[in-house]
JSON list of N, CA and C in Angstrom, two decimals:
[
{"chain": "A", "resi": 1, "resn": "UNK", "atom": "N", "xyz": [164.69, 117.02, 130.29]},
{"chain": "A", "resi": 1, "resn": "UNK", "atom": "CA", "xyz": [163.25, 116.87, 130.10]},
{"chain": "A", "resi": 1, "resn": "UNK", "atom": "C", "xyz": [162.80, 115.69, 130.95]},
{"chain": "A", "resi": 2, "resn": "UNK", "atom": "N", "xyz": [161.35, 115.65, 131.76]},
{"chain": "A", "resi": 2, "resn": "UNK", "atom": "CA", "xyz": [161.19, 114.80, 132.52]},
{"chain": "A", "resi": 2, "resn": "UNK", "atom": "C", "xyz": [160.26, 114.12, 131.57]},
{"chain": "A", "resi": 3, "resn": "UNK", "atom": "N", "xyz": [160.14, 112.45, 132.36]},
{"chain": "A", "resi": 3, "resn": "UNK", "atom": "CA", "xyz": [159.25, 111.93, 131.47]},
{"chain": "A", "resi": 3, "resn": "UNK", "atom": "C", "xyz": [158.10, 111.79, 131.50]},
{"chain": "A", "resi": 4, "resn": "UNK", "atom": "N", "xyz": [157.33, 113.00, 132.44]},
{"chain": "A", "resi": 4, "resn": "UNK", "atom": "CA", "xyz": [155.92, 113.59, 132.22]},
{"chain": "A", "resi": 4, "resn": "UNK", "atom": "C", "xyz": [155.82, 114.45, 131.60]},
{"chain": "A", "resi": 5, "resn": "UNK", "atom": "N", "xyz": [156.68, 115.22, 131.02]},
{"chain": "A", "resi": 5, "resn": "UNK", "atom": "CA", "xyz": [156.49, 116.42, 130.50]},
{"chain": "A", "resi": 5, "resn": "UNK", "atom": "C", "xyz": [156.63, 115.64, 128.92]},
{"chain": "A", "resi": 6, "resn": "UNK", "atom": "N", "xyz": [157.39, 114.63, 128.53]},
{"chain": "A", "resi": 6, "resn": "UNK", "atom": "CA", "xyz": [157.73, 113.82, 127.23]},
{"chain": "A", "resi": 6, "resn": "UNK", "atom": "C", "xyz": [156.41, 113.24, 127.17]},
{"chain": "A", "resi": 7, "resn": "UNK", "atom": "N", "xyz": [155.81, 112.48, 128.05]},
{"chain": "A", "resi": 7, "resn": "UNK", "atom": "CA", "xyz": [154.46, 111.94, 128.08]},
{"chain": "A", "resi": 7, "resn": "UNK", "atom": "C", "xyz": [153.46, 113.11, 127.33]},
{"chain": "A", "resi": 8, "resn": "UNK", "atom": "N", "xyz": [153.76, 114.31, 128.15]},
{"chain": "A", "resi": 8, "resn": "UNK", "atom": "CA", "xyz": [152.65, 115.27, 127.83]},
{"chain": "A", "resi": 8, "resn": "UNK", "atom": "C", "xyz": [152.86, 115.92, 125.83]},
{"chain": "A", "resi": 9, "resn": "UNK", "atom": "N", "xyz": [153.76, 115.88, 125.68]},
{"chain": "A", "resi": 9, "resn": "UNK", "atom": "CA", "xyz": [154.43, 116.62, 124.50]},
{"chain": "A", "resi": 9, "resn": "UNK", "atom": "C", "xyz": [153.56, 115.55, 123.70]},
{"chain": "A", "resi": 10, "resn": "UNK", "atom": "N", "xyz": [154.04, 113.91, 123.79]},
{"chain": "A", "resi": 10, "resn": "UNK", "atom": "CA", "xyz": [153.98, 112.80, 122.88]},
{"chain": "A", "resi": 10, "resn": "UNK", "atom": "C", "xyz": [152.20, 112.71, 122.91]},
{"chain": "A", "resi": 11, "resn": "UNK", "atom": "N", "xyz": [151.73, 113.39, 123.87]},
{"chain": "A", "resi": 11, "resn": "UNK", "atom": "CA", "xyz": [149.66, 112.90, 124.09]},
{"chain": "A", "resi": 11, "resn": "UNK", "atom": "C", "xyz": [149.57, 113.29, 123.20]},
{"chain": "A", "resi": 12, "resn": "UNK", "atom": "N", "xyz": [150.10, 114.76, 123.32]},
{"chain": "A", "resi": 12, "resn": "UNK", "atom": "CA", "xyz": [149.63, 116.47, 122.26]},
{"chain": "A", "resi": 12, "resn": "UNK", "atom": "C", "xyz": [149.79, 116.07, 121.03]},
{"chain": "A", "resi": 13, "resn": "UNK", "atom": "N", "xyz": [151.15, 115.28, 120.84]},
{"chain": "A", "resi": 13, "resn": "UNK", "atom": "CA", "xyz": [151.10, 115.23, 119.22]},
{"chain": "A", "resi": 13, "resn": "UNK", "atom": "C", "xyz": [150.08, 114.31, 118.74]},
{"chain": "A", "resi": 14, "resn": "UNK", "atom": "N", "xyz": [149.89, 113.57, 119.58]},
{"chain": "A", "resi": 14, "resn": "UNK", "atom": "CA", "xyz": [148.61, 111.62, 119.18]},
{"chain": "A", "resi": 14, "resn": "UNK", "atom": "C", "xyz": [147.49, 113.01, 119.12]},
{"chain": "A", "resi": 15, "resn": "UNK", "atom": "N", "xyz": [147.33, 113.58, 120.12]},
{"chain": "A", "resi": 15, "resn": "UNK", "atom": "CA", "xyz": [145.33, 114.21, 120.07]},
{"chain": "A", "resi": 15, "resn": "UNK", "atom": "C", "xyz": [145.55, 115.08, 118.62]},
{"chain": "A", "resi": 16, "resn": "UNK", "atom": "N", "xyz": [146.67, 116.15, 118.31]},
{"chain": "A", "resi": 16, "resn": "UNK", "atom": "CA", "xyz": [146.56, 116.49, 117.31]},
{"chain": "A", "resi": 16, "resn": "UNK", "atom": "C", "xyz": [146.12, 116.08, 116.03]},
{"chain": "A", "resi": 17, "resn": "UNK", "atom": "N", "xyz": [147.52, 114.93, 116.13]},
{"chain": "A", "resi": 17, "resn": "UNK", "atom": "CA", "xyz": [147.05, 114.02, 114.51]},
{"chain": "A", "resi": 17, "resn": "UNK", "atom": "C", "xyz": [145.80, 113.20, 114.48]},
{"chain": "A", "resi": 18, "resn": "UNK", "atom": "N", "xyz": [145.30, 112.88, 115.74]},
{"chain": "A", "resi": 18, "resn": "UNK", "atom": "CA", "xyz": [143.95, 112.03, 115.74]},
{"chain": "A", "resi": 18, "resn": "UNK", "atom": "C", "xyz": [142.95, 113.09, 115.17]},
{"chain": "A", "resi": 19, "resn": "UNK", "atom": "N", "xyz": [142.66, 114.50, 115.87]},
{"chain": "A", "resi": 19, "resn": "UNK", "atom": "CA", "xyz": [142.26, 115.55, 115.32]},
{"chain": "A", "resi": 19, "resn": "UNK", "atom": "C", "xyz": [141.94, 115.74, 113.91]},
{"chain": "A", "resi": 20, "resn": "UNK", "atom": "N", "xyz": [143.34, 115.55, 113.23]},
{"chain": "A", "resi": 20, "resn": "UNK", "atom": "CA", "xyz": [143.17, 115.96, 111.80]},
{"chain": "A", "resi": 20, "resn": "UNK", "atom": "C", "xyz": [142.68, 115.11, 110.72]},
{"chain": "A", "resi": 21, "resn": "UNK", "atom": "N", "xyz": [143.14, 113.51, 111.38]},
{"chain": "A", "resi": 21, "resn": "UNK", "atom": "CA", "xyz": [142.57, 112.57, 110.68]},
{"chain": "A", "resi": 21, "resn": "UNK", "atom": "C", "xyz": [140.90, 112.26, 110.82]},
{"chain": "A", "resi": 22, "resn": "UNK", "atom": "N", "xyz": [140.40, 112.34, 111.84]},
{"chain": "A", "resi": 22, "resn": "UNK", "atom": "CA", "xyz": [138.86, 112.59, 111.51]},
{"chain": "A", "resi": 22, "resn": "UNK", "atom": "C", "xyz": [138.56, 113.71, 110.93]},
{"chain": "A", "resi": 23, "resn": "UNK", "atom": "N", "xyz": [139.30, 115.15, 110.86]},
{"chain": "A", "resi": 23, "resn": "UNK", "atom": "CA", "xyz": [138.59, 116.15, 110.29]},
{"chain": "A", "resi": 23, "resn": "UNK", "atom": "C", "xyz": [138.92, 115.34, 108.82]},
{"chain": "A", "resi": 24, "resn": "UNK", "atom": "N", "xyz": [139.57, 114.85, 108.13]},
{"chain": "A", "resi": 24, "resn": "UNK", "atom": "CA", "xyz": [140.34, 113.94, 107.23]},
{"chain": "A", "resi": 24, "resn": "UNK", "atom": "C", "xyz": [138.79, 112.99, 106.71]},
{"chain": "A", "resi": 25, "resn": "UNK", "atom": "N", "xyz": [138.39, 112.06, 107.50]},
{"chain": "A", "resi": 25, "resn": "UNK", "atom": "CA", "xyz": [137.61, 111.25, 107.42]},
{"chain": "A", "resi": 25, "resn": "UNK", "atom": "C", "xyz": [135.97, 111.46, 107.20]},
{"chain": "A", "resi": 26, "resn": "UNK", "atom": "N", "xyz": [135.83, 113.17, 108.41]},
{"chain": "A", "resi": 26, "resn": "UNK", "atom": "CA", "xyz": [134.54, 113.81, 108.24]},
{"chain": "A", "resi": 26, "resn": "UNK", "atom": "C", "xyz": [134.28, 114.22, 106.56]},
{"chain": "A", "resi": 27, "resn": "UNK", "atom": "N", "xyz": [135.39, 114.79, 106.07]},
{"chain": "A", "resi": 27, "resn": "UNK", "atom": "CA", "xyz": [135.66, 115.58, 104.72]},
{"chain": "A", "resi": 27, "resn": "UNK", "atom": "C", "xyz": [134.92, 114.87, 103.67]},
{"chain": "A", "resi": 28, "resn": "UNK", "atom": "N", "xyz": [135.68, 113.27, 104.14]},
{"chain": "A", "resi": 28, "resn": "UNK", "atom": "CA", "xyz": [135.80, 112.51, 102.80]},
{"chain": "A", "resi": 28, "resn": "UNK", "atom": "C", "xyz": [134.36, 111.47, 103.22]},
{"chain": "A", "resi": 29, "resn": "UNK", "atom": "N", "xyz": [133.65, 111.40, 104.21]},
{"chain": "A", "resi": 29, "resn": "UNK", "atom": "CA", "xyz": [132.18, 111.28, 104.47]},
{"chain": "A", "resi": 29, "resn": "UNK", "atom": "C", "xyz": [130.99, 112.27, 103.69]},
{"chain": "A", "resi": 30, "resn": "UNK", "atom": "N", "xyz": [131.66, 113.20, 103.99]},
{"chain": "A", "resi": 30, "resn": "UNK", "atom": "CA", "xyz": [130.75, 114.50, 103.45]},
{"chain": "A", "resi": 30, "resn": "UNK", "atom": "C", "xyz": [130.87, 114.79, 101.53]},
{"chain": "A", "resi": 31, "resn": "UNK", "atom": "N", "xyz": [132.11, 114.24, 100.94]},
{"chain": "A", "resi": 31, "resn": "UNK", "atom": "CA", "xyz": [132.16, 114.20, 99.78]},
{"chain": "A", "resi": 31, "resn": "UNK", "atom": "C", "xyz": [131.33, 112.64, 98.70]},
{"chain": "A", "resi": 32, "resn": "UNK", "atom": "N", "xyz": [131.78, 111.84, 99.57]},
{"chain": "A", "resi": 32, "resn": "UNK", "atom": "CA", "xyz": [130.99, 110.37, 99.37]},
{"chain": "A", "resi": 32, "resn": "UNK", "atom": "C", "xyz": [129.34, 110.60, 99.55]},
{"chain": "A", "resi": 33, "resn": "UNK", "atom": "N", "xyz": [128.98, 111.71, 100.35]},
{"chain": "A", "resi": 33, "resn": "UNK", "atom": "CA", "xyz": [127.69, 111.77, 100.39]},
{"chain": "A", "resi": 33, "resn": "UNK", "atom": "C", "xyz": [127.17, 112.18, 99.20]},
{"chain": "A", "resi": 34, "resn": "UNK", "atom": "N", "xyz": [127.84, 113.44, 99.20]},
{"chain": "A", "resi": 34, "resn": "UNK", "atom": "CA", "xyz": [127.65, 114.68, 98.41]},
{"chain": "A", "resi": 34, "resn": "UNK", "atom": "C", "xyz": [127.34, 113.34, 96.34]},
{"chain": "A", "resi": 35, "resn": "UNK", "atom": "N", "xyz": [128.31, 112.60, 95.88]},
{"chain": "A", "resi": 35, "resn": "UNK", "atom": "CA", "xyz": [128.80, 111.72, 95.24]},
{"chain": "A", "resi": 35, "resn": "UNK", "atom": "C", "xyz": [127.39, 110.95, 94.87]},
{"chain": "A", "resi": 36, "resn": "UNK", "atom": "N", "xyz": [127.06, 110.44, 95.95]},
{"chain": "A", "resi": 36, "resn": "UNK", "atom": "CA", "xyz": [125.83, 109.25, 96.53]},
{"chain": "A", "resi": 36, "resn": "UNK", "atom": "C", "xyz": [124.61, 110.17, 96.17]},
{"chain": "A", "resi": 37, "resn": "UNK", "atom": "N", "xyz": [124.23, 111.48, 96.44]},
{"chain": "A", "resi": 37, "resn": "UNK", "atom": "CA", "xyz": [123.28, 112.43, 96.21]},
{"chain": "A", "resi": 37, "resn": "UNK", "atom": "C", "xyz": [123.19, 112.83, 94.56]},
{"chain": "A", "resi": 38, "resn": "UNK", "atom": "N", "xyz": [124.07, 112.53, 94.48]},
{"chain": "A", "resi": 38, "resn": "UNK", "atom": "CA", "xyz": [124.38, 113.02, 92.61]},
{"chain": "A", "resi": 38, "resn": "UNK", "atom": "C", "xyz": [124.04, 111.89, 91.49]},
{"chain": "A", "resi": 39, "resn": "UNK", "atom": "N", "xyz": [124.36, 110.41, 92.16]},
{"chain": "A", "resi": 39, "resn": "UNK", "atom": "CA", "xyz": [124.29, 109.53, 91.40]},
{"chain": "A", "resi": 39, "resn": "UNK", "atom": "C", "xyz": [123.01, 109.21, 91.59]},
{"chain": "A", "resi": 40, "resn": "UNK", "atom": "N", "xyz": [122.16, 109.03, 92.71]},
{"chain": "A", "resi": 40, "resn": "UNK", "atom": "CA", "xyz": [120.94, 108.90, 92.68]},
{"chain": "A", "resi": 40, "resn": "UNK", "atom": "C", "xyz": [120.35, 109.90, 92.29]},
{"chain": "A", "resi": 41, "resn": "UNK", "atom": "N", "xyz": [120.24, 111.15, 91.60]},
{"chain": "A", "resi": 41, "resn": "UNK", "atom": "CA", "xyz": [119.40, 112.53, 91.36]},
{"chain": "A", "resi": 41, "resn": "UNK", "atom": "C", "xyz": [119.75, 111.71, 89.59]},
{"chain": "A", "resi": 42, "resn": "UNK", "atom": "N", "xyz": [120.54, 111.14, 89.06]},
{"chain": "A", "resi": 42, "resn": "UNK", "atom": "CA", "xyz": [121.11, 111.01, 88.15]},
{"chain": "A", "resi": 42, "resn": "UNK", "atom": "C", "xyz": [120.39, 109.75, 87.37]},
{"chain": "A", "resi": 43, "resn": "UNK", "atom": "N", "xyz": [120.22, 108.85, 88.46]},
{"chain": "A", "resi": 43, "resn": "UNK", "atom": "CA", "xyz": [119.60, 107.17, 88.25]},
{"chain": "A", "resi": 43, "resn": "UNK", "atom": "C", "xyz": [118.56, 107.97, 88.17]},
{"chain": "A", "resi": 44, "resn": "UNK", "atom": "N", "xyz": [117.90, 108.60, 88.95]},
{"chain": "A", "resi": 44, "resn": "UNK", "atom": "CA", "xyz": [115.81, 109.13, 88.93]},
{"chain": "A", "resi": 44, "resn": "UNK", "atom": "C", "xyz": [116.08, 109.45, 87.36]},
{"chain": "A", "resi": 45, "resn": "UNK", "atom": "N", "xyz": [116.23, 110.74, 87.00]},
{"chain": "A", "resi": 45, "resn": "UNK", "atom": "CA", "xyz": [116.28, 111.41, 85.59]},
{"chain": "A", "resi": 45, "resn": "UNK", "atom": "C", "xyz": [116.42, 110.58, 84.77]},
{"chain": "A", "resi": 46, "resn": "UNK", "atom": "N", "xyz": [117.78, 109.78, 84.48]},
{"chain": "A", "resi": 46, "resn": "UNK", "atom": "CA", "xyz": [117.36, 108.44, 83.83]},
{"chain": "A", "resi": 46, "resn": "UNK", "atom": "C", "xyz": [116.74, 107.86, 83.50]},
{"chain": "A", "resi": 47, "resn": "UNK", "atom": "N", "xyz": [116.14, 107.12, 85.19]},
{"chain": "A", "resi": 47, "resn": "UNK", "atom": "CA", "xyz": [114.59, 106.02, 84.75]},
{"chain": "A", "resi": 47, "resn": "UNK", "atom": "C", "xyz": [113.77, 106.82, 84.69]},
{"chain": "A", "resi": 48, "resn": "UNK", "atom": "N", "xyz": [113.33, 108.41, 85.27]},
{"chain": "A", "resi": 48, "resn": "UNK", "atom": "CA", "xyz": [112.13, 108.57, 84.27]},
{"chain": "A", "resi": 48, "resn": "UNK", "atom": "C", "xyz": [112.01, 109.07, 83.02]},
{"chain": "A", "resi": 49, "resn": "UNK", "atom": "N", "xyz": [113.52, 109.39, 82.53]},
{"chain": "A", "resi": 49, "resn": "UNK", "atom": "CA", "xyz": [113.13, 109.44, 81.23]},
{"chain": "A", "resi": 49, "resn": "UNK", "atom": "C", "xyz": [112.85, 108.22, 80.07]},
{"chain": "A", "resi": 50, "resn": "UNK", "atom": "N", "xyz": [113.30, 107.11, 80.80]},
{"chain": "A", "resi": 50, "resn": "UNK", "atom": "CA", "xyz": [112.93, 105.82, 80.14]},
{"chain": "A", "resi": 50, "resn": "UNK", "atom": "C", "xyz": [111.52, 104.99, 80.41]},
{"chain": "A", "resi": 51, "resn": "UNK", "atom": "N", "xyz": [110.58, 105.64, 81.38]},
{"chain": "A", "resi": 51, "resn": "UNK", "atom": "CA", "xyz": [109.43, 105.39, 82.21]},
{"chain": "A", "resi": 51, "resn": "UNK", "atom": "C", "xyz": [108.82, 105.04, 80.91]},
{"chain": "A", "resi": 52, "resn": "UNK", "atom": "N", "xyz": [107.50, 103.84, 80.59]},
{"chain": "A", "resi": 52, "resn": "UNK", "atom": "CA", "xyz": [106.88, 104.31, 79.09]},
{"chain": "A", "resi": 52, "resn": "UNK", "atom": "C", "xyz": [107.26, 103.54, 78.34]},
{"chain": "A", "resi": 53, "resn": "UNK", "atom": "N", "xyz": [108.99, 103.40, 77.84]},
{"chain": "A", "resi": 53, "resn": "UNK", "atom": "CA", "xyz": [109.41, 102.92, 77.07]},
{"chain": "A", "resi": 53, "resn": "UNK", "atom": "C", "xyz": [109.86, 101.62, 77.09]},
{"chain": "A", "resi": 54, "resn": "UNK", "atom": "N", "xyz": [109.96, 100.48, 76.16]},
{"chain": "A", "resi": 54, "resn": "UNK", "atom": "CA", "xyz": [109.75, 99.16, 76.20]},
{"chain": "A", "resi": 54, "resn": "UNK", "atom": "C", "xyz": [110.61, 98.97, 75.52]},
{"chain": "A", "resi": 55, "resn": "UNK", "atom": "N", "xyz": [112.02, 97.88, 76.33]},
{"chain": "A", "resi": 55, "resn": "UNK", "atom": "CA", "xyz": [113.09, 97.51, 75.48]},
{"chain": "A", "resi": 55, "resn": "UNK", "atom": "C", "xyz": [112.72, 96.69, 74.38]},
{"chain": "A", "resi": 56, "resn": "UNK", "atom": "N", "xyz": [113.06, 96.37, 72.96]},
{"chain": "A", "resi": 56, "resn": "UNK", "atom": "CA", "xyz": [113.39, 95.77, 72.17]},
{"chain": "A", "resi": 56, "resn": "UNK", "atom": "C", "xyz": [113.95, 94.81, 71.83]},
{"chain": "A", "resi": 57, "resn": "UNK", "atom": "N", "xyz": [115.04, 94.57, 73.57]},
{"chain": "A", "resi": 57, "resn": "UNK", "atom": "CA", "xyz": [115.65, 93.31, 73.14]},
{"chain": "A", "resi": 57, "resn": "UNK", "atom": "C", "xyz": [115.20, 91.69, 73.06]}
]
């Protein structure tokens, strides 16, 4: 085996795994969003169901 062709084998495997780890990173962007969209839909409903009302403490 020459050591351009080892060069070429060793790129392939780096672009691959670089590949999978952003599809990796896109995933877990898109779930943190998804997360972030839920907790704020969650905080609204909340405060307006407390809108009105006057703590006690």
């Amino acid at each position: 085996m020459s050591l351009d062709l080892a060069f070429d084998i060793a790129l392939s495997l780096l672009s691959a795994l670089g590949g999978l780890w952003l599809r990796s990173l896109n995933e877990d962007i898109r779930r943190l969003q998804y997360e972030l969209t839920q907790v704020r839909q969650d905080y609204q409903r909340h405060d307006a169901g407390h809108q009105g009302q006057h703590s006690t403490y």
